[in-house]
Coordinates of C-alpha atoms and ligand atoms in Angstrom, one line a residue:
M1 CA -180.2 -143.3 -79.9
S2 CA -177.0 -141.7 -78.3
A3 CA -175.1 -138.9 -80.1
T4 CA -172.2 -141.2 -80.6
N5 CA -174.5 -144.0 -82.3
S6 CA -175.8 -141.6 -84.8
R7 CA -172.6 -140.7 -86.0
I8 CA -171.3 -142.3 -89.4
P9 CA -169.1 -145.3 -88.5
V10 CA -165.6 -144.9 -89.7
A11 CA -163.2 -147.8 -91.1
I12 CA -159.6 -147.9 -92.1
A13 CA -159.4 -148.6 -95.9
G14 CA -155.6 -149.0 -96.1
T15 CA -152.3 -148.4 -94.7
G16 CA -148.8 -147.8 -95.9
S17 CA -145.5 -146.9 -94.8
Y18 CA -141.9 -145.8 -95.7
L19 CA -138.4 -146.2 -94.1
P20 CA -135.5 -144.2 -95.6
K21 CA -132.8 -146.4 -97.2
R22 CA -129.7 -145.9 -94.8
V23 CA -129.7 -148.3 -91.9
M24 CA -127.7 -147.5 -88.8
T25 CA -126.9 -150.5 -86.5
N26 CA -125.9 -150.4 -83.0
K27 CA -122.4 -151.5 -84.1
D28 CA -122.3 -148.4 -86.1
L29 CA -123.3 -146.3 -83.0
E30 CA -120.3 -147.7 -81.0
S31 CA -118.1 -145.7 -83.3
I32 CA -120.0 -142.5 -82.5
V33 CA -120.6 -142.5 -78.9
D34 CA -119.5 -144.7 -76.0
T35 CA -122.0 -147.4 -76.1
T36 CA -122.3 -151.0 -77.0
D37 CA -124.7 -153.2 -79.0
E38 CA -125.2 -155.3 -75.8
W39 CA -126.2 -152.1 -73.7
I40 CA -128.6 -150.9 -76.3
T41 CA -130.3 -154.3 -77.0
S42 CA -130.7 -155.4 -73.3
R43 CA -131.9 -151.7 -72.4
T44 CA -134.2 -151.2 -75.2
G45 CA -134.5 -154.1 -77.7
I46 CA -133.4 -151.9 -80.5
K47 CA -130.8 -153.2 -83.0
S48 CA -131.0 -150.8 -85.8
R49 CA -132.8 -147.7 -87.1
H50 CA -133.3 -146.0 -90.5
I51 CA -131.7 -142.6 -91.2
A52 CA -132.9 -140.2 -93.8
A53 CA -130.6 -139.1 -96.5
E54 CA -129.5 -135.2 -96.3
G55 CA -132.3 -133.5 -98.2
E56 CA -134.8 -136.2 -97.6
N57 CA -137.4 -134.2 -95.5
T58 CA -140.1 -135.4 -93.1
S59 CA -142.7 -134.6 -95.9
D60 CA -140.7 -136.9 -98.4
L61 CA -141.1 -140.0 -96.1
A62 CA -144.6 -138.9 -95.6
T63 CA -145.4 -138.8 -99.2
E64 CA -143.9 -142.1 -99.9
A65 CA -146.0 -143.5 -97.0
A66 CA -149.0 -141.8 -98.2
K67 CA -148.7 -143.3 -102.0
N68 CA -148.5 -146.6 -100.5
A69 CA -151.6 -146.2 -98.2
L70 CA -153.6 -144.8 -101.3
E71 CA -152.5 -147.7 -103.3
N72 CA -153.6 -150.2 -100.5
A73 CA -157.0 -148.6 -100.2
G74 CA -157.7 -148.3 -104.0
I75 CA -158.4 -144.5 -103.7
E76 CA -157.0 -141.8 -105.9
A77 CA -155.3 -138.7 -104.2
A78 CA -157.9 -136.3 -106.1
D79 CA -160.6 -138.1 -103.8
I80 CA -158.8 -137.3 -100.5
D81 CA -160.7 -134.5 -98.5
L82 CA -158.4 -134.2 -95.5
I83 CA -154.7 -134.6 -94.7
I84 CA -153.3 -134.7 -91.2
V85 CA -149.7 -135.3 -90.5
G86 CA -148.7 -136.0 -86.8
T87 CA -145.2 -134.9 -86.6
I88 CA -142.8 -133.1 -84.1
T89 CA -140.1 -132.8 -87.1
P90 CA -141.9 -130.6 -89.6
D91 CA -139.8 -129.8 -92.6
T92 CA -140.4 -126.2 -91.5
L93 CA -142.1 -124.4 -88.8
T94 CA -144.6 -123.0 -91.3
P95 CA -146.2 -124.1 -93.6
A96 CA -147.3 -127.5 -92.2
T97 CA -145.7 -130.5 -93.5
A98 CA -149.2 -131.8 -94.7
C99 CA -149.2 -129.0 -97.2
Y100 CA -146.1 -130.3 -98.7
V101 CA -147.6 -133.8 -98.9
Q102 CA -150.9 -132.4 -100.4
H103 CA -148.8 -130.8 -103.3
N104 CA -146.5 -133.9 -103.9
I105 CA -149.4 -136.1 -104.3
G106 CA -151.6 -134.1 -105.8
A107 CA -154.5 -134.2 -103.4
V108 CA -155.6 -130.8 -104.7
K109 CA -159.0 -130.4 -102.8
A110 CA -157.8 -131.7 -99.4
L111 CA -157.7 -129.5 -96.3
A112 CA -154.1 -130.2 -94.9
F113 CA -152.8 -129.4 -91.5
D114 CA -150.3 -131.0 -88.9
V115 CA -150.9 -132.2 -85.3
S116 CA -148.0 -131.9 -82.9
A117 CA -148.6 -134.5 -80.2
A118 CA -145.3 -136.2 -80.3
C119 CA -145.5 -140.3 -80.2
S120 CA -149.3 -139.8 -79.9
G121 CA -149.6 -137.6 -83.2
F122 CA -150.8 -140.4 -85.6
L123 CA -153.5 -141.5 -83.1
Y124 CA -154.5 -137.8 -82.3
A125 CA -154.7 -137.5 -86.1
M126 CA -156.8 -140.6 -86.4
K127 CA -159.3 -139.2 -83.9
V128 CA -159.6 -135.8 -85.5
A129 CA -160.1 -137.4 -88.8
Q130 CA -162.6 -140.0 -87.6
D131 CA -164.7 -137.3 -85.9
M132 CA -164.8 -135.1 -89.1
I133 CA -165.8 -138.1 -91.2
A134 CA -168.3 -139.3 -88.5
A135 CA -169.9 -135.7 -88.4
G136 CA -170.4 -135.9 -92.4
T137 CA -168.0 -133.1 -92.8
Y138 CA -165.6 -135.1 -95.1
K139 CA -165.5 -138.6 -96.8
N140 CA -162.0 -139.8 -97.2
A141 CA -159.1 -138.7 -94.9
L142 CA -155.3 -139.4 -95.2
I143 CA -153.6 -139.6 -91.8
I144 CA -149.8 -139.8 -91.6
G145 CA -147.3 -140.3 -88.8
A146 CA -143.8 -139.0 -90.1
E147 CA -140.5 -138.0 -88.5
K148 CA -137.0 -137.2 -89.3
L149 CA -136.0 -137.4 -85.7
S150 CA -132.2 -137.7 -86.9
A151 CA -132.3 -134.0 -87.5
F152 CA -133.2 -133.4 -83.9
T153 CA -131.0 -135.6 -82.3
N154 CA -127.7 -134.6 -80.4
W155 CA -125.3 -137.3 -81.9
S156 CA -122.9 -136.9 -79.0
D157 CA -125.4 -137.9 -76.3
R158 CA -125.5 -141.6 -75.6
N159 CA -128.6 -141.3 -73.6
T160 CA -130.6 -140.4 -76.3
C161 CA -129.0 -140.8 -79.9
V162 CA -129.1 -144.6 -79.5
L163 CA -133.0 -144.6 -79.3
F164 CA -134.5 -142.7 -82.3
G165 CA -134.9 -143.3 -85.9
D166 CA -136.7 -141.9 -89.0
G167 CA -139.7 -143.0 -91.0
A168 CA -143.4 -142.5 -91.9
G169 CA -146.5 -144.5 -91.8
A170 CA -150.1 -143.7 -93.2
A171 CA -153.7 -144.8 -93.2
I172 CA -156.8 -143.8 -95.2
L173 CA -160.1 -143.4 -93.2
T174 CA -163.5 -143.5 -94.8
A175 CA -167.0 -143.9 -94.0
S176 CA -167.5 -147.4 -93.2
K177 CA -169.1 -149.4 -96.2
E178 CA -171.0 -152.8 -96.0
G179 CA -168.6 -155.6 -94.9
Q180 CA -165.9 -153.3 -93.7
G181 CA -165.1 -152.7 -89.9
R182 CA -165.1 -149.5 -87.9
I183 CA -163.4 -147.5 -85.2
L184 CA -165.1 -148.9 -81.9
A185 CA -163.8 -146.7 -79.3
T186 CA -161.0 -144.1 -78.7
E187 CA -159.5 -142.6 -75.6
L188 CA -156.9 -139.4 -75.7
G189 CA -155.5 -137.6 -72.9
T190 CA -152.6 -134.9 -72.1
N191 CA -150.8 -134.1 -69.0
G192 CA -149.1 -130.8 -69.3
S193 CA -147.6 -131.0 -65.9
Q194 CA -144.9 -133.1 -67.2
T195 CA -143.6 -131.1 -70.1
S196 CA -139.9 -130.9 -68.9
I197 CA -139.2 -134.6 -68.8
L198 CA -139.3 -135.3 -72.5
N199 CA -138.8 -132.2 -75.1
I200 CA -136.9 -130.3 -77.5
P201 CA -136.0 -127.2 -75.6
G202 CA -134.4 -125.1 -78.2
G203 CA -135.4 -124.0 -81.6
G204 CA -138.7 -122.5 -80.8
S205 CA -139.9 -119.1 -79.9
A206 CA -139.1 -119.8 -76.2
C207 CA -135.3 -120.4 -77.0
P208 CA -134.3 -119.7 -80.5
T209 CA -131.0 -121.2 -81.8
T210 CA -128.5 -118.2 -81.6
I211 CA -124.6 -118.0 -82.3
A212 CA -124.1 -118.0 -78.6
N213 CA -126.1 -121.3 -77.8
A214 CA -125.7 -123.0 -80.9
D215 CA -123.0 -125.3 -79.4
Q216 CA -125.2 -126.7 -76.7
K217 CA -127.4 -128.4 -79.2
L218 CA -130.7 -127.4 -77.5
A219 CA -132.7 -128.0 -80.8
S220 CA -132.4 -131.9 -79.9
L221 CA -134.5 -134.3 -77.8
A222 CA -133.8 -134.2 -74.3
M223 CA -135.3 -136.9 -72.0
Q224 CA -135.3 -138.2 -68.1
G225 CA -135.4 -141.8 -69.3
R226 CA -136.6 -143.4 -66.2
E227 CA -139.3 -140.9 -65.4
V228 CA -140.7 -141.2 -68.9
F229 CA -140.5 -145.1 -68.6
K230 CA -142.7 -145.2 -65.6
H231 CA -145.3 -142.9 -67.0
A232 CA -145.2 -144.7 -70.3
V233 CA -146.2 -148.0 -68.8
N234 CA -148.7 -146.6 -66.5
V235 CA -150.7 -144.5 -68.9
M236 CA -150.7 -146.8 -72.1
K237 CA -151.9 -149.6 -69.7
R238 CA -154.7 -147.2 -68.5
S239 CA -155.6 -145.9 -72.0
A240 CA -155.7 -149.3 -73.6
E241 CA -157.9 -150.6 -70.8
A242 CA -160.3 -147.7 -71.3
V243 CA -160.9 -148.5 -74.9
I244 CA -161.0 -152.4 -74.4
E245 CA -163.7 -151.7 -71.9
E246 CA -165.5 -149.1 -73.9
A247 CA -165.6 -151.4 -77.0
G248 CA -166.9 -154.2 -74.9
L249 CA -163.8 -156.4 -75.7
S250 CA -161.8 -158.5 -73.3
P251 CA -158.2 -159.9 -73.8
E252 CA -159.6 -163.1 -75.4
N253 CA -161.1 -161.5 -78.3
I254 CA -158.2 -159.1 -79.2
Q255 CA -156.3 -160.4 -82.2
Q256 CA -153.5 -157.8 -82.0
V257 CA -152.3 -155.0 -79.8
I258 CA -150.1 -152.5 -81.5
P259 CA -148.2 -150.3 -79.0
H260 CA -146.1 -147.3 -79.5
Q261 CA -142.5 -148.7 -80.3
A262 CA -140.0 -147.0 -77.9
N263 CA -138.7 -149.7 -75.6
L264 CA -139.4 -153.7 -75.6
R265 CA -139.3 -153.4 -71.8
I266 CA -142.2 -150.9 -71.9
I267 CA -144.0 -153.2 -74.5
D268 CA -143.6 -156.4 -72.3
A269 CA -144.6 -154.7 -69.0
I270 CA -147.9 -153.4 -70.8
A271 CA -148.9 -156.7 -72.4
D272 CA -148.2 -158.5 -69.0
R273 CA -150.5 -155.9 -67.0
L274 CA -153.1 -156.2 -69.9
T275 CA -152.8 -160.2 -69.9
I276 CA -152.3 -160.1 -73.6
P277 CA -149.8 -162.9 -74.8
N278 CA -146.8 -161.7 -76.4
D279 CA -147.6 -163.4 -79.7
K280 CA -150.6 -160.9 -80.0
V281 CA -148.5 -157.9 -79.3
F282 CA -147.0 -156.4 -82.4
V283 CA -143.2 -155.4 -82.2
N284 CA -140.7 -153.8 -84.8
L285 CA -138.7 -151.5 -82.7
H286 CA -135.7 -153.8 -83.2
K287 CA -135.7 -152.6 -86.8
Y288 CA -136.5 -149.0 -86.6
G289 CA -136.1 -147.7 -83.1
N290 CA -138.4 -145.0 -81.7
T291 CA -139.8 -143.0 -84.8
S292 CA -142.2 -141.2 -82.5
A293 CA -145.4 -140.3 -84.3
A294 CA -144.7 -142.6 -87.2
A295 CA -144.1 -145.7 -84.8
V296 CA -147.7 -146.8 -84.4
A297 CA -148.5 -145.9 -88.1
I298 CA -145.4 -147.9 -89.4
A299 CA -146.5 -150.9 -87.0
L300 CA -150.0 -150.8 -88.2
D301 CA -149.1 -151.0 -91.8
E302 CA -146.5 -153.9 -91.3
A303 CA -149.1 -155.8 -88.9
H304 CA -151.8 -155.5 -91.8
R305 CA -149.4 -156.5 -94.6
E306 CA -148.0 -159.5 -92.5
K307 CA -151.8 -160.4 -92.0
K308 CA -151.4 -160.2 -88.2
F309 CA -155.2 -159.6 -88.4
E310 CA -158.0 -160.0 -90.9
R311 CA -161.5 -158.6 -91.6
G312 CA -163.6 -158.8 -88.6
D313 CA -160.5 -159.2 -85.8
N314 CA -160.3 -156.6 -83.0
I315 CA -157.0 -154.7 -82.7
V316 CA -156.0 -152.1 -80.2
L317 CA -153.5 -149.3 -80.8
V318 CA -152.0 -147.5 -78.1
G319 CA -149.5 -144.7 -77.9
F320 CA -147.7 -142.4 -75.5
G321 CA -145.3 -139.5 -75.9
A322 CA -144.2 -135.9 -74.8
G323 CA -146.7 -133.4 -73.5
L324 CA -147.5 -135.8 -71.9
T325 CA -149.8 -137.2 -74.4
W326 CA -151.3 -140.5 -74.8
A327 CA -154.0 -142.1 -77.0
A328 CA -155.8 -145.7 -77.6
V329 CA -157.9 -146.8 -80.3
A330 CA -159.9 -150.1 -80.5
I331 CA -160.7 -151.0 -84.1
E332 CA -162.9 -153.9 -85.7
W333 CA -161.0 -154.4 -88.9
Ligands
COA1 N1 -124.8 -146.8 -73.7 C1 -124.0 -147.3 -72.7 N2 -124.5 -146.8 -71.3 C2 -125.4 -145.8 -71.4 C3 -126.2 -145.3 -72.5 C4 -125.9 -145.9 -73.8 N3 -126.4 -145.7 -75.0 N4 -127.1 -144.5 -72.3 C5 -127.2 -144.4 -70.8 N5 -126.1 -145.2 -70.5 C6 -125.7 -145.3 -68.9 C7 -125.8 -144.2 -68.2 O1 -125.0 -143.2 -68.3 C8 -126.2 -144.6 -66.8 O2 -124.9 -144.9 -66.3 P1 -124.7 -144.5 -64.7 O3 -125.2 -145.5 -63.9 O4 -123.1 -144.7 -64.6 O5 -125.0 -143.1 -64.5 C9 -126.6 -146.2 -67.0 O6 -126.5 -146.4 -68.4 C10 -128.2 -146.5 -66.6 O7 -128.9 -145.4 -67.2 P2 -130.5 -145.4 -66.9 O8 -131.3 -144.2 -67.3 O9 -130.9 -145.8 -65.7 O10 -131.0 -146.7 -67.8 P3 -132.3 -147.2 -68.1 O11 -132.4 -148.6 -67.5 O12 -133.2 -146.5 -67.3 O13 -132.4 -147.2 -69.6 C11 -133.7 -145.8 -71.3 C12 -132.5 -145.9 -70.3 C13 -133.4 -144.4 -71.9 C14 -133.3 -146.8 -72.2 C15 -134.9 -146.2 -70.5 O14 -135.0 -145.2 -69.3 C16 -136.1 -145.9 -71.4 O15 -136.3 -146.6 -72.6 N6 -137.0 -144.9 -71.0 C17 -138.1 -144.6 -71.8 C18 -137.7 -143.7 -73.1 C19 -138.8 -143.6 -73.9 O16 -139.9 -144.3 -74.1 N7 -138.9 -142.4 -74.8 C20 -139.9 -142.1 -75.4 C21 -141.1 -142.0 -75.1 S1 -142.2 -141.7 -76.3

């Protein structure tokens, strides 16, 4: 028996998500920057995004998503051993956003920390939690992707401000019980040679915000769109293929692919290259825009609640983001 086979199989016991109340449409953006609904829709597929209220923090969005996931899984917060939040927009540089969530939901015995892997953050969190449960270290994990990207957006830059939104998604991972599915395969990767094509250049220790640079809005997302697009298509296709092969699946027995929600053209290109029909590829970016680490998590929850897949079906999650980072997971639900 290989080391992998001797590990405890891990299932997803429940999912949840939360979107802040305020909706900002493409029409609304027309009065903020020089753009049109037609340009945004045709280049990205995005029609609207949700924007957190002032004082509504990433941890607040994460907390609501976590409560939904706990309810969906039928697990009490007190029984959670581990909380991992994937985010690039933490409430504070320290402590981790996961610590606020731990307190908010009353998961008093849980170890809590964040992972910073941009749009791949939720799937990185899934892999870490899976390995800790598979090794027998912990029983129940809460993983969350949560972002308040509106706080790190340059609202005068039309190249970026039309793309992003706020939100959170969560999942509960447990040791798989009789009749439950399991995570079949995961593939994660990083290419640190491309850090400059997608980043938040300011606000960290390399470039703190000062009075002298405050008007340059350096603590906001900057992106070379075309370069990112190219990498996104190639890397997500390769990563999805890797888990499909490792899990022994083929396009015909995959019920749903849940990709990162950045651009409809990226999703269509991946579906095409994987030869997966469009009706088996989950899309909700028209409603939420790109919510980075939250995107796959929210999409997983929506697809789950819309019964796009059922117990026993195979699904594939795939993400890509700044770093560059990427991740794919094949799951028997
Ligand atoms: N409204 C109107 N025009 C806009 C605009 C907007 N919001 N944003 C950019 N433009 C203009 C540009 O200024 C450019 O004008 P120019 O040709 O006169 O210079 C023109 O539109 C075309 O820009 P380009 O960058 O070539 O567009 P594109 O077809 O590559 O689409 C993105 C731009 C950003 C939508 C696309 O590159 C993309 O989605 N990239 C990947 C983004 C992504 O996935 N990011 C997150 C990864 S996790």
